[in-house]
Amino acid sequence: MTYKYDSSSLLIGQGLSNFLKFVYTPSDEIEFGLRFSGANIDYANLEFNLYRFKFNARYKSYIDFPIEGISEGVLVSYNDTVFLDLGVAGNSLPFLAGAKIGNFELVYGNRYFNASDSILTGYNLSGGFVDMRLIGGIFLEDFDPIIYFDAVFGDGNLKIIYYLRNIDVNISIFDYEMNGMYSFENGNYKLGVQLPFWETYKVFGEFEQTRILSKWVLGFAQYEEDYNLGLKIRNELSSIFVDIFGEVLF
């Protein structure tokens, strides 16, 4: 539920948004998911395993890959070592194909991430107290690099992604989380922080700056196992809005 601050009436109702997500998992090999928002389907996902093969058909959702590409398509993988994802994008057939040998992986994308073909290589390292994954690649048309780094150490996690001239950084230690984004193309940036207090409560804040406007968000929420409920205040286009949000799992 969204309210807008007004000097005479204090708060004015701006509307209500809602969605219903349905996930059906009859066994460890089959999963079906839908998300409805009014009369629209926000996304759909069908996944099942057959022997060592995995099949996934999706609508407006992404495959389990560090870099987001085509959001509609069909994925086929075998034994978590080779995979082929056939995307749907107009009259073309973009695809992403990859193979993993030991700790190394090689991936080729045909118009999968943008209008250019791409090649990516990766390395996975697990040892001591650090689990690390590093992927580096390049778009073949303009030679723009792609970089993904993910390191898990104890109760901490560091993720860095450089993709399409944007860099995203996320740092989490215990339940403390900080994230930032910067665009080398237009100078836009975003900074965010999330801090826990007591056992199930978190406070969070975010600031975003673009060429045409500035936005900030402050809020707090309670996160339980089967529900969450929160309140946030945000400033957009010189107006202040108050959002009450929540989610129920049943």
PDB file of C-alpha atoms in Angstrom:
ATOM      1  CA  MET A   1       0.000   0.000   0.000  1.00  0.00           C
ATOM      2  CA  THR A   2       1.374   3.383  -1.008  1.00  0.00           C
ATOM      3  CA  TYR A   3       0.639   6.794   0.511  1.00  0.00           C
ATOM      4  CA  LYS A   4       1.891  10.219  -0.565  1.00  0.00           C
ATOM      5  CA  TYR A   5       2.795  12.947   1.909  1.00  0.00           C
ATOM      6  CA  ASP A   6       0.569  16.034   1.684  1.00  0.00           C
ATOM      7  CA  SER A   7       1.027  19.156   3.836  1.00  0.00           C
ATOM      8  CA  SER A   8      -2.736  19.601   4.409  1.00  0.00           C
ATOM      9  CA  SER A   9      -3.949  15.989   4.662  1.00  0.00           C
ATOM     10  CA  LEU A  10      -0.678  14.424   5.916  1.00  0.00           C
ATOM     11  CA  LEU A  11      -1.110  11.211   3.865  1.00  0.00           C
ATOM     12  CA  ILE A  12      -3.074  10.557   0.664  1.00  0.00           C
ATOM     13  CA  GLY A  13      -3.652   7.003  -0.555  1.00  0.00           C
ATOM     14  CA  GLN A  14      -1.953   6.283  -3.876  1.00  0.00           C
ATOM     15  CA  GLY A  15      -3.023   2.698  -4.483  1.00  0.00           C
ATOM     16  CA  LEU A  16      -2.529  -0.965  -3.682  1.00  0.00           C
ATOM     17  CA  SER A  17      -0.385  -3.449  -5.578  1.00  0.00           C
ATOM     18  CA  ASN A  18      -0.355  -7.189  -4.996  1.00  0.00           C
ATOM     19  CA  PHE A  19       0.787 -10.458  -6.469  1.00  0.00           C
ATOM     20  CA  LEU A  20       0.295 -14.157  -5.857  1.00  0.00           C
ATOM     21  CA  LYS A  21       3.128 -16.614  -6.400  1.00  0.00           C
ATOM     22  CA  PHE A  22       2.336 -20.301  -6.769  1.00  0.00           C
ATOM     23  CA  VAL A  23       5.088 -22.936  -6.556  1.00  0.00           C
ATOM     24  CA  TYR A  24       4.257 -26.645  -6.861  1.00  0.00           C
ATOM     25  CA  THR A  25       6.990 -29.187  -6.093  1.00  0.00           C
ATOM     26  CA  PRO A  26       5.521 -32.705  -6.105  1.00  0.00           C
ATOM     27  CA  SER A  27       9.011 -34.291  -5.926  1.00  0.00           C
ATOM     28  CA  ASP A  28      12.691 -33.443  -5.933  1.00  0.00           C
ATOM     29  CA  GLU A  29      12.703 -33.785  -9.739  1.00  0.00           C
ATOM     30  CA  ILE A  30       9.769 -31.526 -10.685  1.00  0.00           C
ATOM     31  CA  GLU A  31       8.938 -27.896  -9.920  1.00  0.00           C
ATOM     32  CA  PHE A  32       6.324 -25.598 -11.420  1.00  0.00           C
ATOM     33  CA  GLY A  33       5.987 -21.912 -10.611  1.00  0.00           C
ATOM     34  CA  LEU A  34       3.689 -19.042 -11.582  1.00  0.00           C
ATOM     35  CA  ARG A  35       3.398 -15.465 -10.381  1.00  0.00           C
ATOM     36  CA  PHE A  36       0.226 -13.464 -11.015  1.00  0.00           C
ATOM     37  CA  SER A  37      -0.198  -9.692 -10.736  1.00  0.00           C
ATOM     38  CA  GLY A  38      -3.797  -8.769 -11.452  1.00  0.00           C
ATOM     39  CA  ALA A  39      -4.748 -10.288 -14.797  1.00  0.00           C
ATOM     40  CA  ASN A  40      -1.121 -10.616 -15.922  1.00  0.00           C
ATOM     41  CA  ILE A  41       1.383 -13.423 -15.489  1.00  0.00           C
ATOM     42  CA  ASP A  42       4.623 -11.897 -14.210  1.00  0.00           C
ATOM     43  CA  TYR A  43       6.590 -15.053 -14.817  1.00  0.00           C
ATOM     44  CA  ALA A  44       6.225 -18.799 -15.286  1.00  0.00           C
ATOM     45  CA  ASN A  45       8.742 -21.572 -14.719  1.00  0.00           C
ATOM     46  CA  LEU A  46       8.660 -25.335 -15.319  1.00  0.00           C
ATOM     47  CA  GLU A  47      11.596 -27.487 -14.270  1.00  0.00           C
ATOM     48  CA  PHE A  48      12.126 -31.237 -14.047  1.00  0.00           C
ATOM     49  CA  ASN A  49      14.983 -33.752 -13.953  1.00  0.00           C
ATOM     50  CA  LEU A  50      15.190 -36.981 -15.934  1.00  0.00           C
ATOM     51  CA  TYR A  51      18.094 -39.208 -15.026  1.00  0.00           C
ATOM     52  CA  ARG A  52      21.084 -36.863 -15.380  1.00  0.00           C
ATOM     53  CA  PHE A  53      19.274 -34.440 -17.664  1.00  0.00           C
ATOM     54  CA  LYS A  54      17.692 -31.219 -16.448  1.00  0.00           C
ATOM     55  CA  PHE A  55      14.989 -29.360 -18.389  1.00  0.00           C
ATOM     56  CA  ASN A  56      13.778 -25.842 -17.651  1.00  0.00           C
ATOM     57  CA  ALA A  57      11.199 -23.795 -19.576  1.00  0.00           C
ATOM     58  CA  ARG A  58      10.631 -20.244 -18.415  1.00  0.00           C
ATOM     59  CA  TYR A  59       8.804 -16.996 -19.109  1.00  0.00           C
ATOM     60  CA  LYS A  60      10.183 -13.674 -17.811  1.00  0.00           C
ATOM     61  CA  SER A  61      12.729 -15.367 -15.579  1.00  0.00           C
ATOM     62  CA  TYR A  62      16.440 -16.129 -15.891  1.00  0.00           C
ATOM     63  CA  ILE A  63      18.542 -19.266 -15.790  1.00  0.00           C
ATOM     64  CA  ASP A  64      20.870 -19.862 -12.859  1.00  0.00           C
ATOM     65  CA  PHE A  65      23.865 -17.997 -14.311  1.00  0.00           C
ATOM     66  CA  PRO A  66      25.738 -15.086 -12.691  1.00  0.00           C
ATOM     67  CA  ILE A  67      25.004 -12.709 -15.583  1.00  0.00           C
ATOM     68  CA  GLU A  68      21.417 -12.111 -16.712  1.00  0.00           C
ATOM     69  CA  GLY A  69      20.632 -12.622 -20.390  1.00  0.00           C
ATOM     70  CA  ILE A  70      17.498 -13.708 -22.242  1.00  0.00           C
ATOM     71  CA  SER A  71      14.505 -14.081 -19.902  1.00  0.00           C
ATOM     72  CA  GLU A  72      12.430 -16.494 -22.038  1.00  0.00           C
ATOM     73  CA  GLY A  73      13.638 -19.832 -23.319  1.00  0.00           C
ATOM     74  CA  VAL A  74      14.340 -23.519 -22.749  1.00  0.00           C
ATOM     75  CA  LEU A  75      17.393 -24.885 -20.944  1.00  0.00           C
ATOM     76  CA  VAL A  76      18.766 -28.416 -21.285  1.00  0.00           C
ATOM     77  CA  SER A  77      21.748 -29.534 -19.200  1.00  0.00           C
ATOM     78  CA  TYR A  78      23.474 -32.847 -18.560  1.00  0.00           C
ATOM     79  CA  ASN A  79      25.119 -33.842 -15.304  1.00  0.00           C
ATOM     80  CA  ASP A  80      25.870 -30.185 -14.493  1.00  0.00           C
ATOM     81  CA  THR A  81      28.776 -30.343 -16.972  1.00  0.00           C
ATOM     82  CA  VAL A  82      27.287 -29.199 -20.304  1.00  0.00           C
ATOM     83  CA  PHE A  83      24.238 -27.048 -21.030  1.00  0.00           C
ATOM     84  CA  LEU A  84      22.406 -25.322 -23.865  1.00  0.00           C
ATOM     85  CA  ASP A  85      19.856 -22.552 -23.357  1.00  0.00           C
ATOM     86  CA  LEU A  86      17.736 -21.605 -26.377  1.00  0.00           C
ATOM     87  CA  GLY A  87      16.311 -18.144 -25.929  1.00  0.00           C
ATOM     88  CA  VAL A  88      13.332 -16.417 -27.523  1.00  0.00           C
ATOM     89  CA  ALA A  89      13.821 -12.874 -28.827  1.00  0.00           C
ATOM     90  CA  GLY A  90      11.727 -11.743 -31.787  1.00  0.00           C
ATOM     91  CA  ASN A  91      12.646 -13.553 -34.983  1.00  0.00           C
ATOM     92  CA  SER A  92      16.134 -14.566 -33.826  1.00  0.00           C
ATOM     93  CA  LEU A  93      17.357 -17.594 -31.889  1.00  0.00           C
ATOM     94  CA  PRO A  94      19.870 -16.451 -29.270  1.00  0.00           C
ATOM     95  CA  PHE A  95      21.534 -19.230 -27.317  1.00  0.00           C
ATOM     96  CA  LEU A  96      24.016 -19.827 -24.536  1.00  0.00           C
ATOM     97  CA  ALA A  97      26.145 -22.992 -24.561  1.00  0.00           C
ATOM     98  CA  GLY A  98      28.670 -24.041 -21.965  1.00  0.00           C
ATOM     99  CA  ALA A  99      30.820 -26.899 -20.703  1.00  0.00           C
ATOM    100  CA  LYS A 100      32.577 -27.514 -17.391  1.00  0.00           C
ATOM    101  CA  ILE A 101      35.700 -29.615 -17.012  1.00  0.00           C
ATOM    102  CA  GLY A 102      36.967 -29.883 -13.478  1.00  0.00           C
ATOM    103  CA  ASN A 103      37.267 -26.367 -12.082  1.00  0.00           C
ATOM    104  CA  PHE A 104      37.201 -24.705 -15.494  1.00  0.00           C
ATOM    105  CA  GLU A 105      34.204 -23.674 -17.571  1.00  0.00           C
ATOM    106  CA  LEU A 106      33.843 -22.274 -21.086  1.00  0.00           C
ATOM    107  CA  VAL A 107      30.671 -20.497 -22.281  1.00  0.00           C
ATOM    108  CA  TYR A 108      29.680 -19.052 -25.655  1.00  0.00           C
ATOM    109  CA  GLY A 109      26.723 -16.700 -26.120  1.00  0.00           C
ATOM    110  CA  ASN A 110      25.140 -15.989 -29.488  1.00  0.00           C
ATOM    111  CA  ARG A 111      23.312 -12.644 -29.130  1.00  0.00           C
ATOM    112  CA  TYR A 112      22.319 -13.858 -25.664  1.00  0.00           C
ATOM    113  CA  PHE A 113      23.370 -10.910 -23.493  1.00  0.00           C
ATOM    114  CA  ASN A 114      22.984  -8.141 -26.065  1.00  0.00           C
ATOM    115  CA  ALA A 115      23.259  -7.741 -29.849  1.00  0.00           C
ATOM    116  CA  SER A 116      26.863  -8.987 -29.787  1.00  0.00           C
ATOM    117  CA  ASP A 117      28.257 -12.498 -29.472  1.00  0.00           C
ATOM    118  CA  SER A 118      30.362 -13.229 -26.398  1.00  0.00           C
ATOM    119  CA  ILE A 119      32.874 -15.710 -25.009  1.00  0.00           C
ATOM    120  CA  LEU A 120      33.358 -16.351 -21.282  1.00  0.00           C
ATOM    121  CA  THR A 121      35.740 -18.528 -19.303  1.00  0.00           C
ATOM    122  CA  GLY A 122      35.507 -19.351 -15.627  1.00  0.00           C
ATOM    123  CA  TYR A 123      37.402 -20.938 -12.764  1.00  0.00           C
ATOM    124  CA  ASN A 124      36.055 -22.334  -9.489  1.00  0.00           C
ATOM    125  CA  LEU A 125      38.230 -22.725  -6.408  1.00  0.00           C
ATOM    126  CA  SER A 126      37.299 -24.315  -3.088  1.00  0.00           C
ATOM    127  CA  GLY A 127      39.917 -24.560  -0.416  1.00  0.00           C
ATOM    128  CA  GLY A 128      40.539 -23.576   3.175  1.00  0.00           C
ATOM    129  CA  PHE A 129      37.935 -21.037   4.256  1.00  0.00           C
ATOM    130  CA  VAL A 130      37.249 -19.512   0.806  1.00  0.00           C
ATOM    131  CA  ASP A 131      35.011 -20.656  -2.043  1.00  0.00           C
ATOM    132  CA  MET A 132      35.650 -18.568  -5.135  1.00  0.00           C
ATOM    133  CA  ARG A 133      34.243 -18.286  -8.647  1.00  0.00           C
ATOM    134  CA  LEU A 134      35.782 -16.050 -11.308  1.00  0.00           C
ATOM    135  CA  ILE A 135      34.356 -15.516 -14.792  1.00  0.00           C
ATOM    136  CA  GLY A 136      35.909 -13.306 -17.425  1.00  0.00           C
ATOM    137  CA  GLY A 137      34.675 -12.660 -20.923  1.00  0.00           C
ATOM    138  CA  ILE A 138      34.366 -10.257 -23.791  1.00  0.00           C
ATOM    139  CA  PHE A 139      31.790  -9.061 -26.310  1.00  0.00           C
ATOM    140  CA  LEU A 140      33.209  -9.860 -29.741  1.00  0.00           C
ATOM    141  CA  GLU A 141      31.720  -6.845 -31.528  1.00  0.00           C
ATOM    142  CA  ASP A 142      33.148  -3.995 -29.441  1.00  0.00           C
ATOM    143  CA  PHE A 143      35.558  -5.972 -27.175  1.00  0.00           C
ATOM    144  CA  ASP A 144      33.808  -4.685 -24.052  1.00  0.00           C
ATOM    145  CA  PRO A 145      34.860  -6.917 -21.113  1.00  0.00           C
ATOM    146  CA  ILE A 146      32.642  -8.972 -18.786  1.00  0.00           C
ATOM    147  CA  ILE A 147      33.857  -9.737 -15.256  1.00  0.00           C
ATOM    148  CA  TYR A 148      32.198 -11.713 -12.458  1.00  0.00           C
ATOM    149  CA  PHE A 149      33.846 -12.461  -9.100  1.00  0.00           C
ATOM    150  CA  ASP A 150      32.186 -14.221  -6.173  1.00  0.00           C
ATOM    151  CA  ALA A 151      33.986 -15.169  -2.960  1.00  0.00           C
ATOM    152  CA  VAL A 152      32.408 -16.823   0.091  1.00  0.00           C
ATOM    153  CA  PHE A 153      34.481 -16.765   3.287  1.00  0.00           C
ATOM    154  CA  GLY A 154      33.020 -17.887   6.600  1.00  0.00           C
ATOM    155  CA  ASP A 155      29.970 -15.722   7.235  1.00  0.00           C
ATOM    156  CA  GLY A 156      30.919 -13.223   4.537  1.00  0.00           C
ATOM    157  CA  ASN A 157      30.378 -12.865   0.813  1.00  0.00           C
ATOM    158  CA  LEU A 158      31.833 -10.500  -1.803  1.00  0.00           C
ATOM    159  CA  LYS A 159      30.391 -10.165  -5.313  1.00  0.00           C
ATOM    160  CA  ILE A 160      31.668  -7.916  -8.108  1.00  0.00           C
ATOM    161  CA  ILE A 161      30.095  -7.749 -11.574  1.00  0.00           C
ATOM    162  CA  TYR A 162      31.189  -5.596 -14.506  1.00  0.00           C
ATOM    163  CA  TYR A 163      28.684  -5.933 -17.341  1.00  0.00           C
ATOM    164  CA  LEU A 164      27.570  -3.586 -20.134  1.00  0.00           C
ATOM    165  CA  ARG A 165      29.680  -0.720 -18.708  1.00  0.00           C
ATOM    166  CA  ASN A 166      28.099  -1.053 -15.256  1.00  0.00           C
ATOM    167  CA  ILE A 167      29.874  -2.242 -12.123  1.00  0.00           C
ATOM    168  CA  ASP A 168      27.943  -3.743  -9.189  1.00  0.00           C
ATOM    169  CA  VAL A 169      29.521  -4.536  -5.819  1.00  0.00           C
ATOM    170  CA  ASN A 170      27.816  -6.398  -2.961  1.00  0.00           C
ATOM    171  CA  ILE A 171      29.407  -7.108   0.426  1.00  0.00           C
ATOM    172  CA  SER A 172      27.696  -9.063   3.211  1.00  0.00           C
ATOM    173  CA  ILE A 173      29.143 -10.022   6.600  1.00  0.00           C
ATOM    174  CA  PHE A 174      26.856 -11.942   8.936  1.00  0.00           C
ATOM    175  CA  ASP A 175      23.532 -10.141   8.264  1.00  0.00           C
ATOM    176  CA  TYR A 176      25.116  -6.783   7.432  1.00  0.00           C
ATOM    177  CA  GLU A 177      24.950  -5.927   3.749  1.00  0.00           C
ATOM    178  CA  MET A 178      26.262  -3.090   1.586  1.00  0.00           C
ATOM    179  CA  ASN A 179      25.868  -2.690  -2.156  1.00  0.00           C
ATOM    180  CA  GLY A 180      26.724  -0.162  -4.814  1.00  0.00           C
ATOM    181  CA  MET A 181      26.361   0.375  -8.562  1.00  0.00           C
ATOM    182  CA  TYR A 182      28.070   2.773 -10.959  1.00  0.00           C
ATOM    183  CA  SER A 183      27.524   3.305 -14.689  1.00  0.00           C
ATOM    184  CA  PHE A 184      30.585   4.317 -16.686  1.00  0.00           C
ATOM    185  CA  GLU A 185      28.293   5.205 -19.587  1.00  0.00           C
ATOM    186  CA  ASN A 186      26.149   7.921 -17.969  1.00  0.00           C
ATOM    187  CA  GLY A 187      27.560   8.426 -14.448  1.00  0.00           C
ATOM    188  CA  ASN A 188      24.481   7.080 -12.636  1.00  0.00           C
ATOM    189  CA  TYR A 189      25.159   5.452  -9.276  1.00  0.00           C
ATOM    190  CA  LYS A 190      23.332   3.741  -6.414  1.00  0.00           C
ATOM    191  CA  LEU A 191      24.367   3.018  -2.809  1.00  0.00           C
ATOM    192  CA  GLY A 192      22.526   0.814  -0.325  1.00  0.00           C
ATOM    193  CA  VAL A 193      22.940  -0.633   3.160  1.00  0.00           C
ATOM    194  CA  GLN A 194      21.013  -3.164   5.267  1.00  0.00           C
ATOM    195  CA  LEU A 195      21.601  -3.525   9.016  1.00  0.00           C
ATOM    196  CA  PRO A 196      20.096  -6.117  11.392  1.00  0.00           C
ATOM    197  CA  PHE A 197      18.897  -5.365  14.897  1.00  0.00           C
ATOM    198  CA  TRP A 198      17.377  -7.640  17.521  1.00  0.00           C
ATOM    199  CA  GLU A 199      16.813 -11.048  15.937  1.00  0.00           C
ATOM    200  CA  THR A 200      14.393 -10.697  13.036  1.00  0.00           C
ATOM    201  CA  TYR A 201      14.381  -6.964  12.266  1.00  0.00           C
ATOM    202  CA  LYS A 202      16.405  -5.037   9.690  1.00  0.00           C
ATOM    203  CA  VAL A 203      16.769  -1.379   8.801  1.00  0.00           C
ATOM    204  CA  PHE A 204      17.786  -0.382   5.300  1.00  0.00           C
ATOM    205  CA  GLY A 205      18.548   2.652   3.215  1.00  0.00           C
ATOM    206  CA  GLU A 206      19.300   3.430  -0.405  1.00  0.00           C
ATOM    207  CA  PHE A 207      20.320   6.467  -2.434  1.00  0.00           C
ATOM    208  CA  GLU A 208      20.262   6.667  -6.239  1.00  0.00           C
ATOM    209  CA  GLN A 209      21.515   9.493  -8.440  1.00  0.00           C
ATOM    210  CA  THR A 210      20.824   9.792 -12.177  1.00  0.00           C
ATOM    211  CA  ARG A 211      21.273  12.604 -14.642  1.00  0.00           C
ATOM    212  CA  ILE A 212      17.711  13.807 -14.131  1.00  0.00           C
ATOM    213  CA  LEU A 213      16.779  12.975 -10.534  1.00  0.00           C
ATOM    214  CA  SER A 214      17.826  11.817  -7.082  1.00  0.00           C
ATOM    215  CA  LYS A 215      15.979   9.154  -5.067  1.00  0.00           C
ATOM    216  CA  TRP A 216      16.367   7.907  -1.514  1.00  0.00           C
ATOM    217  CA  VAL A 217      14.674   5.200   0.554  1.00  0.00           C
ATOM    218  CA  LEU A 218      14.664   4.571   4.326  1.00  0.00           C
ATOM    219  CA  GLY A 219      12.820   1.765   6.052  1.00  0.00           C
ATOM    220  CA  PHE A 220      12.667  -1.146   8.441  1.00  0.00           C
ATOM    221  CA  ALA A 221      11.107  -4.604   8.279  1.00  0.00           C
ATOM    222  CA  GLN A 222      10.571  -7.792  10.240  1.00  0.00           C
ATOM    223  CA  TYR A 223      11.556 -11.037   8.503  1.00  0.00           C
ATOM    224  CA  GLU A 224      10.086 -14.228   9.913  1.00  0.00           C
ATOM    225  CA  GLU A 225      10.125 -17.732   8.437  1.00  0.00           C
ATOM    226  CA  ASP A 226       6.591 -17.568   7.014  1.00  0.00           C
ATOM    227  CA  TYR A 227       6.019 -13.818   6.613  1.00  0.00           C
ATOM    228  CA  ASN A 228       7.650 -10.398   6.469  1.00  0.00           C
ATOM    229  CA  LEU A 229       6.240  -6.940   7.100  1.00  0.00           C
ATOM    230  CA  GLY A 230       7.852  -3.553   6.692  1.00  0.00           C
ATOM    231  CA  LEU A 231       7.557   0.196   6.263  1.00  0.00           C
ATOM    232  CA  LYS A 232       9.632   2.412   4.008  1.00  0.00           C
ATOM    233  CA  ILE A 233       9.720   6.122   3.199  1.00  0.00           C
ATOM    234  CA  ARG A 234      11.000   7.224  -0.208  1.00  0.00           C
ATOM    235  CA  ASN A 235      11.542  10.483  -2.010  1.00  0.00           C
ATOM    236  CA  GLU A 236      10.910  10.549  -5.750  1.00  0.00           C
ATOM    237  CA  LEU A 237      10.303  13.507  -8.091  1.00  0.00           C
ATOM    238  CA  SER A 238      10.249  15.948  -5.130  1.00  0.00           C
ATOM    239  CA  SER A 239       7.421  13.979  -3.448  1.00  0.00           C
ATOM    240  CA  ILE A 240       7.537  11.794  -0.344  1.00  0.00           C
ATOM    241  CA  PHE A 241       5.828   8.388  -0.389  1.00  0.00           C
ATOM    242  CA  VAL A 242       5.171   5.898   2.412  1.00  0.00           C
ATOM    243  CA  ASP A 243       4.959   2.196   1.499  1.00  0.00           C
ATOM    244  CA  ILE A 244       3.651  -0.593   3.717  1.00  0.00           C
ATOM    245  CA  PHE A 245       4.806  -3.925   2.296  1.00  0.00           C
ATOM    246  CA  GLY A 246       4.707  -7.547   3.285  1.00  0.00           C
ATOM    247  CA  GLU A 247       4.722 -11.139   2.170  1.00  0.00           C
ATOM    248  CA  VAL A 248       2.971 -14.223   3.528  1.00  0.00           C
ATOM    249  CA  LEU A 249       4.120 -17.789   2.818  1.00  0.00           C
ATOM    250  CA  PHE A 250       1.591 -20.569   3.243  1.00  0.00           C
TER     251      PHE A 250
END
